[in-house]
């Protein structure tokens, strides 16, 4: 079991503000690409998994609500020159076509690469408000089953729960060596004014021509680390942000990519693995002044095995409340893993937070540092779904920053 936990530590590390080291891995993608269509134009192949969301919503009939139709979506893409170049010659070199997909080809990019892509439905097609762990499993299995065949993956997803899916996948994939980029839109691709076309183009460009071996979200010109992202705006095109981590890269209007983070490649020779056991015995507990102890007790009761406690201010809980602390201690002694998350920007990075964190540790709570609620919940779900971990290992793996020491660096 210790070995299983260790994989994550060895995977790769991304550091903020280290300049552009992705040129190297990017080149290695090109040289390893299996799909060369001619001597001059290099090609890569991306699988687009369509799960639903506003990006594909279409009203077919006045009296009916908007619905999602993959065929109509693909026909729309074929009409858009930035997303399909009909004149492109794309010979599949003997590779078998998947029956439910249709291959499209982007125009040759600034880097001289022709990105070709297949589109396929994944799981139940729906708005993302209804997404659940089964959908994460469906889409992860699609990627796992098609891993060798494609150079990168794009997941079309509704925005409401995109950060949950991105976070969950980042934990479920072990030793991922190819880019997985989630995107969607504020308005359908069929609208005259829409972010859908730019978002899909950008996601394809990153998935098809860069080696960034992680799960990411591309939106409004920015590429975010998936498990650092959160939905912050329901109206503007800047839907996502990663509050405690800079965007990995930005795509400028002239198609140039500006990298902000270094991303190291995953361990050579380690095979890609998928973990699909996700516990649903988890809960989210928001702290607020005068919170009734009954609410805390109710939230910590069996069958719940893990709780993400949303702290207030710079990461505090009302720890002068003995009724509350007693309830928490009892739950911790029963084996419940309690991890904090703090919605306040910069909160847990404050030096004084070391004292707060020490106080939380003394009570038995795992300080989650600057983890997002989405990442904390999905990480807990992943950790509690893992068989054979001791309680101590569960707590250690759930923790992001334990006394300043980074644990599971790759995932956060
Ligand atoms: N813009 C969107 O995609 C929102 C939509 N309700 C969803 O999450 O499916």
Tab-separated table of C-alpha atoms and ligand atoms in Angstrom:
chain	number	residue	atom	x	y	z
A	1	UNK	CA	0.000	0.000	0.000
A	2	UNK	CA	2.827	2.342	0.820
A	3	UNK	CA	3.989	1.814	-2.761
A	4	UNK	CA	0.634	2.881	-4.096
A	5	UNK	CA	0.759	6.097	-2.159
A	6	UNK	CA	4.293	6.673	-3.306
A	7	UNK	CA	3.480	6.691	-7.008
A	8	UNK	CA	1.970	10.071	-6.620
A	9	UNK	CA	5.037	11.571	-5.029
A	10	UNK	CA	7.182	10.485	-7.916
A	11	UNK	CA	4.954	11.521	-10.749
A	12	UNK	CA	5.861	15.048	-11.649
A	13	UNK	CA	6.152	18.405	-10.026
A	14	UNK	CA	4.947	21.704	-11.400
A	15	UNK	CA	6.490	24.872	-10.079
A	16	UNK	CA	5.142	28.339	-10.490
A	17	UNK	CA	7.077	30.988	-12.353
A	18	UNK	CA	9.923	28.870	-13.665
A	19	UNK	CA	9.735	29.887	-17.289
A	20	UNK	CA	8.997	27.844	-20.333
A	21	UNK	CA	10.356	24.358	-20.058
A	22	UNK	CA	7.481	22.886	-21.971
A	23	UNK	CA	9.166	23.515	-25.289
A	24	UNK	CA	11.158	20.356	-24.662
A	25	UNK	CA	8.286	18.042	-23.785
A	26	UNK	CA	6.307	19.673	-26.595
A	27	UNK	CA	8.932	18.643	-29.111
A	28	UNK	CA	8.956	15.142	-27.766
A	29	UNK	CA	5.267	14.900	-28.560
A	30	UNK	CA	5.968	15.717	-32.171
A	31	UNK	CA	8.741	13.215	-32.537
A	32	UNK	CA	6.696	10.498	-30.909
A	33	UNK	CA	3.533	11.248	-32.846
A	34	UNK	CA	2.368	8.239	-34.761
A	35	UNK	CA	0.206	10.051	-37.242
A	36	UNK	CA	2.268	11.716	-39.926
A	37	UNK	CA	0.288	12.705	-42.974
A	38	UNK	CA	3.060	14.226	-45.092
A	39	UNK	CA	6.688	15.280	-44.885
A	40	UNK	CA	5.874	18.880	-44.141
A	41	UNK	CA	2.807	18.847	-41.908
A	42	UNK	CA	2.963	16.925	-38.675
A	43	UNK	CA	-0.291	15.698	-37.295
A	44	UNK	CA	-1.601	14.641	-33.949
A	45	UNK	CA	-4.796	12.920	-32.950
A	46	UNK	CA	-7.093	14.022	-30.119
A	47	UNK	CA	-10.161	12.313	-28.702
A	48	UNK	CA	-12.971	14.710	-27.781
A	49	UNK	CA	-15.371	13.255	-25.221
A	50	UNK	CA	-18.728	14.945	-25.180
A	51	UNK	CA	-20.502	14.816	-21.815
A	52	UNK	CA	-22.988	17.666	-22.296
A	53	UNK	CA	-23.286	21.188	-20.867
A	54	UNK	CA	-24.341	24.489	-22.390
A	55	UNK	CA	-21.740	24.292	-25.176
A	56	UNK	CA	-23.935	21.838	-27.087
A	57	UNK	CA	-27.415	23.045	-26.121
A	58	UNK	CA	-29.795	23.534	-29.036
A	59	UNK	CA	-33.477	24.340	-29.275
A	60	UNK	CA	-34.843	22.302	-32.154
A	61	UNK	CA	-38.456	23.128	-31.636
A	62	UNK	CA	-40.117	26.255	-30.208
A	63	UNK	CA	-42.219	24.273	-27.756
A	64	UNK	CA	-39.450	22.034	-26.517
A	65	UNK	CA	-36.604	22.805	-24.116
A	66	UNK	CA	-32.988	22.973	-25.277
A	67	UNK	CA	-31.408	19.589	-25.765
A	68	UNK	CA	-28.041	18.030	-26.605
A	69	UNK	CA	-27.520	16.321	-29.946
A	70	UNK	CA	-24.068	15.080	-30.886
A	71	UNK	CA	-24.793	14.782	-34.624
A	72	UNK	CA	-26.005	18.358	-34.845
A	73	UNK	CA	-22.999	19.473	-32.812
A	74	UNK	CA	-20.596	17.724	-35.191
A	75	UNK	CA	-22.362	19.212	-38.221
A	76	UNK	CA	-21.943	22.642	-36.670
A	77	UNK	CA	-18.206	22.031	-36.161
A	78	UNK	CA	-17.886	21.049	-39.812
A	79	UNK	CA	-19.239	24.466	-40.764
A	80	UNK	CA	-16.649	26.340	-38.686
A	81	UNK	CA	-13.342	26.910	-40.482
A	82	UNK	CA	-11.349	27.314	-37.265
A	83	UNK	CA	-12.518	23.878	-36.129
A	84	UNK	CA	-12.656	21.939	-39.373
A	85	UNK	CA	-10.679	22.141	-42.558
A	86	UNK	CA	-12.600	20.087	-45.048
A	87	UNK	CA	-9.764	20.088	-47.538
A	88	UNK	CA	-7.481	18.316	-45.094
A	89	UNK	CA	-6.342	14.922	-46.184
A	90	UNK	CA	-6.480	12.692	-43.187
A	91	UNK	CA	-5.551	9.131	-43.937
A	92	UNK	CA	-5.911	6.985	-40.891
A	93	UNK	CA	-3.052	4.668	-41.887
A	94	UNK	CA	-4.899	1.463	-41.301
A	95	UNK	CA	-6.128	2.434	-37.876
A	96	UNK	CA	-9.674	1.315	-37.155
A	97	UNK	CA	-12.260	4.092	-36.941
A	98	UNK	CA	-14.524	3.980	-33.926
A	99	UNK	CA	-18.071	3.657	-35.121
A	100	UNK	CA	-19.654	6.388	-32.987
A	101	UNK	CA	-17.053	8.981	-33.810
A	102	UNK	CA	-16.331	11.146	-36.775
A	103	UNK	CA	-12.892	12.465	-37.560
A	104	UNK	CA	-12.449	16.190	-38.034
A	105	UNK	CA	-9.317	18.191	-38.799
A	106	UNK	CA	-8.276	21.616	-37.573
A	107	UNK	CA	-6.382	23.941	-39.880
A	108	UNK	CA	-2.607	23.680	-39.506
A	109	UNK	CA	-1.605	25.490	-36.313
A	110	UNK	CA	1.062	28.168	-35.803
A	111	UNK	CA	3.409	25.394	-34.734
A	112	UNK	CA	2.815	23.661	-38.052
A	113	UNK	CA	0.725	20.839	-36.653
A	114	UNK	CA	-2.511	19.519	-38.060
A	115	UNK	CA	-4.667	18.441	-35.110
A	116	UNK	CA	-7.185	15.811	-36.070
A	117	UNK	CA	-9.925	14.779	-33.713
A	118	UNK	CA	-12.642	12.240	-33.148
A	119	UNK	CA	-15.743	13.078	-31.148
A	120	UNK	CA	-17.518	10.546	-29.020
A	121	UNK	CA	-20.253	10.709	-26.400
A	122	UNK	CA	-19.257	9.718	-22.897
A	123	UNK	CA	-21.750	8.363	-20.369
A	124	UNK	CA	-25.084	10.092	-19.967
A	125	UNK	CA	-25.173	13.341	-21.930
A	126	UNK	CA	-26.521	16.026	-19.651
A	127	UNK	CA	-26.119	19.329	-17.910
A	128	UNK	CA	-23.314	19.142	-15.435
A	129	UNK	CA	-25.496	19.886	-12.416
A	130	UNK	CA	-26.467	16.196	-12.553
A	131	UNK	CA	-22.900	14.891	-12.781
A	132	UNK	CA	-21.996	12.225	-10.238
A	133	UNK	CA	-19.116	9.841	-9.527
A	134	UNK	CA	-20.407	7.424	-12.178
A	135	UNK	CA	-19.817	10.079	-14.832
A	136	UNK	CA	-16.230	10.511	-13.661
A	137	UNK	CA	-15.780	6.776	-13.996
A	138	UNK	CA	-17.375	6.709	-17.484
A	139	UNK	CA	-15.142	9.437	-18.849
A	140	UNK	CA	-12.001	8.109	-17.149
A	141	UNK	CA	-12.619	4.639	-18.578
A	142	UNK	CA	-13.040	6.136	-22.083
A	143	UNK	CA	-9.663	7.829	-21.723
A	144	UNK	CA	-8.056	4.730	-20.272
A	145	UNK	CA	-9.394	2.495	-23.071
A	146	UNK	CA	-8.292	4.927	-25.790
A	147	UNK	CA	-5.064	6.016	-24.153
A	148	UNK	CA	-2.622	4.501	-26.641
A	149	UNK	CA	-4.556	5.579	-29.692
A	150	UNK	CA	-4.578	9.331	-29.041
A	151	UNK	CA	-2.021	12.036	-28.268
A	152	UNK	CA	-4.347	14.017	-26.025
A	153	UNK	CA	-7.912	14.274	-24.772
A	154	UNK	CA	-10.532	17.017	-24.593
A	155	UNK	CA	-13.608	16.669	-22.418
A	156	UNK	CA	-16.611	18.851	-23.276
A	157	UNK	CA	-18.422	19.464	-20.016
A	158	UNK	CA	-20.881	21.825	-18.367
A	159	UNK	CA	-19.252	24.516	-16.306
A	160	UNK	CA	-21.196	24.048	-13.072
A	161	UNK	CA	-19.327	20.936	-11.955
A	162	UNK	CA	-16.338	21.019	-14.299
A	163	UNK	CA	-13.901	21.712	-11.450
A	164	UNK	CA	-15.191	18.648	-9.566
A	165	UNK	CA	-14.698	16.407	-12.590
A	166	UNK	CA	-11.240	17.830	-13.309
A	167	UNK	CA	-10.193	17.341	-9.684
A	168	UNK	CA	-11.607	13.821	-9.491
A	169	UNK	CA	-9.860	12.733	-12.705
A	170	UNK	CA	-6.558	14.164	-11.503
A	171	UNK	CA	-6.668	11.761	-8.556
A	172	UNK	CA	-8.091	8.800	-10.462
A	173	UNK	CA	-5.339	8.832	-13.116
A	174	UNK	CA	-1.990	7.473	-11.993
A	175	UNK	CA	1.072	8.264	-14.050
A	176	UNK	CA	-0.844	10.173	-16.706
A	177	UNK	CA	1.518	11.001	-19.550
A	178	UNK	CA	-0.799	12.898	-21.925
A	179	UNK	CA	-2.853	16.095	-21.688
A	180	UNK	CA	-6.490	15.907	-20.625
A	181	UNK	CA	-8.211	19.269	-21.139
A	182	UNK	CA	-11.747	20.035	-19.997
A	183	UNK	CA	-13.677	22.871	-21.571
A	184	UNK	CA	-17.207	24.086	-22.188
A	185	UNK	CA	-18.941	27.406	-22.734
A	186	UNK	CA	-21.209	30.033	-21.290
A	187	UNK	CA	-23.357	30.044	-24.423
A	188	UNK	CA	-24.040	27.326	-27.011
A	189	UNK	CA	-21.726	26.883	-29.975
A	190	UNK	CA	-24.668	27.700	-32.283
A	191	UNK	CA	-24.992	31.263	-30.947
A	192	UNK	CA	-23.583	34.143	-32.922
A	193	UNK	CA	-21.842	35.516	-29.847
A	194	UNK	CA	-20.266	32.640	-27.999
A	195	UNK	CA	-17.141	31.577	-26.164
A	196	UNK	CA	-17.660	27.989	-27.308
A	197	UNK	CA	-15.581	28.181	-30.485
A	198	UNK	CA	-12.560	29.812	-28.846
A	199	UNK	CA	-12.689	27.472	-25.867
A	200	UNK	CA	-12.846	24.359	-28.008
A	201	UNK	CA	-10.082	25.614	-30.341
A	202	UNK	CA	-7.811	26.400	-27.385
A	203	UNK	CA	-8.485	23.089	-25.665
A	204	UNK	CA	-7.673	21.214	-28.890
A	205	UNK	CA	-4.476	23.204	-29.393
A	206	UNK	CA	-3.223	22.339	-25.912
A	207	UNK	CA	-4.341	18.710	-26.079
A	208	UNK	CA	-2.984	18.199	-29.580
A	209	UNK	CA	0.374	19.904	-29.561
A	210	UNK	CA	1.705	20.107	-25.991
A	211	UNK	CA	2.872	17.483	-23.589
A	212	UNK	CA	1.374	18.601	-20.310
A	213	UNK	CA	0.730	15.347	-18.522
A	214	UNK	CA	-2.106	16.429	-16.309
A	215	UNK	CA	-5.810	17.160	-16.115
A	216	UNK	CA	-6.528	20.804	-16.931
A	217	UNK	CA	-9.319	23.264	-17.632
A	218	UNK	CA	-9.067	25.629	-20.596
A	219	UNK	CA	-11.370	28.626	-20.535
A	220	UNK	CA	-11.263	32.192	-21.806
A	221	UNK	CA	-7.682	31.937	-23.050
A	222	UNK	CA	-6.288	30.425	-19.864
A	223	UNK	CA	-5.110	26.936	-19.075
A	224	UNK	CA	-5.605	26.025	-15.413
A	225	UNK	CA	-4.461	23.089	-13.348
A	226	UNK	CA	-7.675	21.073	-12.962
A	227	UNK	CA	-7.494	20.378	-9.250
A	228	UNK	CA	-6.677	24.006	-8.488
A	229	UNK	CA	-9.635	25.386	-10.414
A	230	UNK	CA	-12.993	26.644	-9.317
A	231	UNK	CA	-15.969	28.245	-11.063
A	232	UNK	CA	-15.970	31.906	-10.088
A	233	UNK	CA	-18.295	33.622	-12.573
A	234	UNK	CA	-21.644	32.542	-13.960
A	235	UNK	CA	-22.011	35.427	-16.419
A	236	UNK	CA	-18.766	36.540	-17.987
A	237	UNK	CA	-16.540	34.383	-20.167
A	238	UNK	CA	-13.942	34.225	-17.370
A	239	UNK	CA	-15.780	31.387	-15.703
A	240	UNK	CA	-12.792	29.742	-13.997
A	241	UNK	CA	-9.896	30.744	-11.848
A	242	UNK	CA	-7.276	28.880	-9.835
A	243	UNK	CA	-7.119	31.188	-6.826
A	244	UNK	CA	-3.976	29.834	-5.181
A	245	UNK	CA	-2.050	28.848	-8.260
A	246	UNK	CA	-1.203	30.780	-11.423
A	247	UNK	CA	-2.651	29.633	-14.742
A	248	UNK	CA	-0.299	27.104	-16.359
A	249	UNK	CA	-0.446	28.991	-19.657
A	250	UNK	CA	-2.278	31.654	-21.614
A	251	UNK	CA	-3.278	31.567	-25.254
A	252	UNK	CA	-3.040	34.985	-26.834
A	253	UNK	CA	-5.364	36.246	-29.536
A	254	UNK	CA	-2.682	35.659	-32.188
A	255	UNK	CA	-2.510	31.986	-31.224
A	256	UNK	CA	0.751	32.167	-29.325
A	257	UNK	CA	1.116	30.245	-26.097
A	258	UNK	CA	2.656	31.918	-23.077
A	259	UNK	CA	3.716	29.445	-20.385
A	260	UNK	CA	3.644	30.435	-16.736
A	261	UNK	CA	4.577	27.192	-15.053
A	262	UNK	CA	7.046	24.398	-15.513
A	263	UNK	CA	5.560	20.962	-15.729
A	264	UNK	CA	7.838	17.997	-15.490
A	265	UNK	CA	7.050	14.885	-17.391
A	266	UNK	CA	5.730	11.855	-15.580
A	267	UNK	CA	8.125	9.084	-14.590
A	268	UNK	CA	9.486	7.279	-17.609
A	269	UNK	CA	8.624	3.619	-17.734
A	270	UNK	CA	5.654	3.837	-15.368
A	271	UNK	CA	2.454	2.627	-16.897
A	272	UNK	CA	-0.740	4.635	-16.891
A	273	UNK	CA	-3.231	3.328	-14.358
A	274	UNK	CA	-6.788	4.153	-13.456
A	275	UNK	CA	-8.414	4.076	-10.024
A	276	UNK	CA	-12.192	4.015	-10.203
A	277	UNK	CA	-13.135	3.366	-6.595
A	278	UNK	CA	-14.530	6.585	-5.190
A	279	UNK	CA	-16.194	6.629	-1.780
A	280	UNK	CA	-19.484	8.447	-1.453
A	281	UNK	CA	-19.362	8.483	2.343
A	282	UNK	CA	-18.237	12.075	2.399
A	283	UNK	CA	-19.778	15.384	3.446
A	284	UNK	CA	-19.172	19.114	3.292
A	285	UNK	CA	-19.529	21.065	6.538
A	286	UNK	CA	-19.489	24.877	6.335
A	287	UNK	CA	-18.460	26.665	9.545
A	288	UNK	CA	-20.246	29.836	10.630
A	289	UNK	CA	-20.601	31.771	13.889
A	290	UNK	CA	-23.052	30.095	16.286
A	291	UNK	CA	-23.209	26.899	14.249
A	292	UNK	CA	-25.435	24.442	16.143
A	293	UNK	CA	-23.490	21.475	17.513
A	294	UNK	CA	-26.318	19.215	16.272
A	295	UNK	CA	-25.438	20.169	12.721
A	296	UNK	CA	-21.819	19.209	13.281
A	297	UNK	CA	-22.756	15.939	14.973
A	298	UNK	CA	-25.235	15.092	12.216
A	299	UNK	CA	-22.620	15.697	9.559
A	300	UNK	CA	-20.028	13.517	11.281
A	301	UNK	CA	-22.320	10.551	11.934
A	302	UNK	CA	-21.981	7.138	10.220
A	303	UNK	CA	-21.983	6.229	7.383
A	304	UNK	CA	-19.919	9.388	6.783
A	305	UNK	CA	-16.183	8.577	6.819
A	306	UNK	CA	-14.730	11.842	5.604
A	307	UNK	CA	-15.705	15.490	5.935
A	308	UNK	CA	-14.433	18.633	4.254
A	309	UNK	CA	-14.808	21.411	6.794
A	310	UNK	CA	-15.112	24.847	5.194
A	311	UNK	CA	-13.384	27.277	7.520
A	312	UNK	CA	-13.975	31.006	7.629
A	313	UNK	CA	-11.708	34.056	7.501
A	314	UNK	CA	-8.108	32.993	7.120
A	315	UNK	CA	-8.847	29.358	7.926
A	316	UNK	CA	-10.421	29.465	11.371
A	317	UNK	CA	-13.029	27.450	13.203
A	318	UNK	CA	-14.701	28.509	16.496
A	319	UNK	CA	-12.291	26.465	18.612
A	320	UNK	CA	-13.301	28.097	21.897
A	321	UNK	CA	-16.587	26.160	21.637
A	322	UNK	CA	-16.109	23.076	23.809
A	323	UNK	CA	-19.308	21.404	22.568
A	324	UNK	CA	-18.059	21.679	19.001
A	325	UNK	CA	-14.501	20.544	19.761
A	326	UNK	CA	-15.789	17.559	21.748
A	327	UNK	CA	-18.005	16.502	18.817
A	328	UNK	CA	-15.071	16.787	16.417
A	329	UNK	CA	-12.682	14.882	18.693
A	330	UNK	CA	-15.181	12.058	19.123
A	331	UNK	CA	-15.633	11.769	15.373
A	332	UNK	CA	-11.866	11.762	14.794
A	333	UNK	CA	-11.512	9.004	17.396
A	334	UNK	CA	-14.152	6.978	15.529
A	335	UNK	CA	-11.964	7.261	12.422
A	336	UNK	CA	-13.644	10.083	10.498
A	337	UNK	CA	-11.126	11.994	8.367
A	338	UNK	CA	-11.802	15.746	8.608
A	339	UNK	CA	-9.952	18.006	6.155
A	340	UNK	CA	-10.250	21.787	6.078
A	341	UNK	CA	-10.575	24.023	3.101
A	342	UNK	CA	-10.537	27.798	3.205
A	343	UNK	CA	-12.388	29.870	0.591
A	344	UNK	CA	-10.537	33.043	1.573
A	345	UNK	CA	-7.746	33.849	-0.882
A	346	UNK	CA	-4.305	33.706	0.684
A	347	UNK	CA	-5.729	32.655	4.063
A	348	UNK	CA	-3.817	29.511	4.901
A	349	UNK	CA	-0.556	30.972	3.580
A	350	UNK	CA	-0.348	33.557	6.305
A	351	UNK	CA	2.488	32.908	8.788
A	352	UNK	CA	0.027	33.122	11.688
A	353	UNK	CA	-1.829	30.222	10.091
A	354	UNK	CA	0.884	27.879	11.269
A	355	UNK	CA	-0.512	28.379	14.781
A	356	UNK	CA	-4.071	27.910	13.556
A	357	UNK	CA	-3.029	24.794	11.667
A	358	UNK	CA	-1.212	23.472	14.723
A	359	UNK	CA	-4.445	23.993	16.691
A	360	UNK	CA	-6.402	22.046	14.059
A	361	UNK	CA	-3.863	19.226	14.113
A	362	UNK	CA	-4.109	19.064	17.929
A	363	UNK	CA	-7.868	18.520	17.595
A	364	UNK	CA	-7.257	15.826	14.976
A	365	UNK	CA	-8.320	17.827	11.927
A	366	UNK	CA	-6.181	17.635	8.777
A	367	UNK	CA	-5.374	21.159	7.541
A	368	UNK	CA	-6.083	21.270	3.837
A	369	UNK	CA	-3.987	24.380	3.227
A	370	UNK	CA	-5.155	26.239	0.140
A	371	UNK	CA	-7.022	23.311	-1.404
A	372	UNK	CA	-10.313	24.109	-3.147
A	373	UNK	CA	-13.515	22.541	-1.845
A	374	UNK	CA	-13.862	20.679	-5.155
A	375	UNK	CA	-10.392	19.167	-4.861
A	376	UNK	CA	-10.784	18.412	-1.136
A	377	UNK	CA	-14.059	16.537	-1.664
A	378	UNK	CA	-12.881	14.518	-4.633
A	379	UNK	CA	-9.525	13.790	-3.040
A	380	UNK	CA	-11.255	12.532	0.102
A	381	UNK	CA	-13.571	10.450	-2.048
A	382	UNK	CA	-10.519	8.961	-3.797
A	383	UNK	CA	-8.556	8.355	-0.573
A	384	UNK	CA	-11.499	6.737	1.233
A	385	UNK	CA	-12.182	4.603	-1.830
A	386	UNK	CA	-8.686	3.142	-1.687
A	387	UNK	CA	-8.591	-0.218	0.004
A	388	UNK	CA	-6.066	-1.161	2.639
A	389	UNK	CA	-4.998	2.285	3.843
A	390	UNK	CA	-4.647	2.659	7.608
A	391	UNK	CA	-6.392	5.579	9.256
A	392	UNK	CA	-3.076	7.335	9.616
A	393	UNK	CA	-2.316	6.841	5.912
A	394	UNK	CA	-5.784	8.132	5.022
A	395	UNK	CA	-5.122	11.278	7.013
A	396	UNK	CA	-1.650	11.767	5.578
A	397	UNK	CA	-2.763	11.321	1.978
A	398	UNK	CA	-5.779	13.602	2.466
A	399	UNK	CA	-3.526	16.335	3.684
A	400	UNK	CA	-2.008	18.782	1.259
A	401	UNK	CA	0.265	20.722	3.523
A	402	UNK	CA	1.088	19.105	6.815
A	403	UNK	CA	3.263	21.408	8.850
A	404	UNK	CA	4.575	23.039	5.727
A	405	UNK	CA	5.577	19.793	4.077
A	406	UNK	CA	3.959	19.110	0.750
A	407	UNK	CA	2.351	15.716	0.452
A	408	UNK	CA	1.223	14.359	-2.902
A	409	UNK	CA	2.870	17.299	-4.598
A	410	UNK	CA	1.882	16.217	-8.085
A	411	UNK	CA	-1.801	16.301	-7.506
A	412	UNK	CA	-2.050	19.728	-5.981
B	1	LIG	N1	-22.351	26.893	-18.875
B	1	LIG	C1	-22.718	25.688	-18.505
B	1	LIG	O1	-22.253	24.734	-19.054
B	1	LIG	C2	-23.703	25.583	-17.382
B	1	LIG	C3	-24.582	24.385	-17.481
B	1	LIG	N2	-25.743	24.556	-16.661
B	1	LIG	C4	-23.874	23.111	-17.049
B	1	LIG	O2	-23.066	23.124	-16.146
B	1	LIG	O3	-24.143	22.089	-17.623
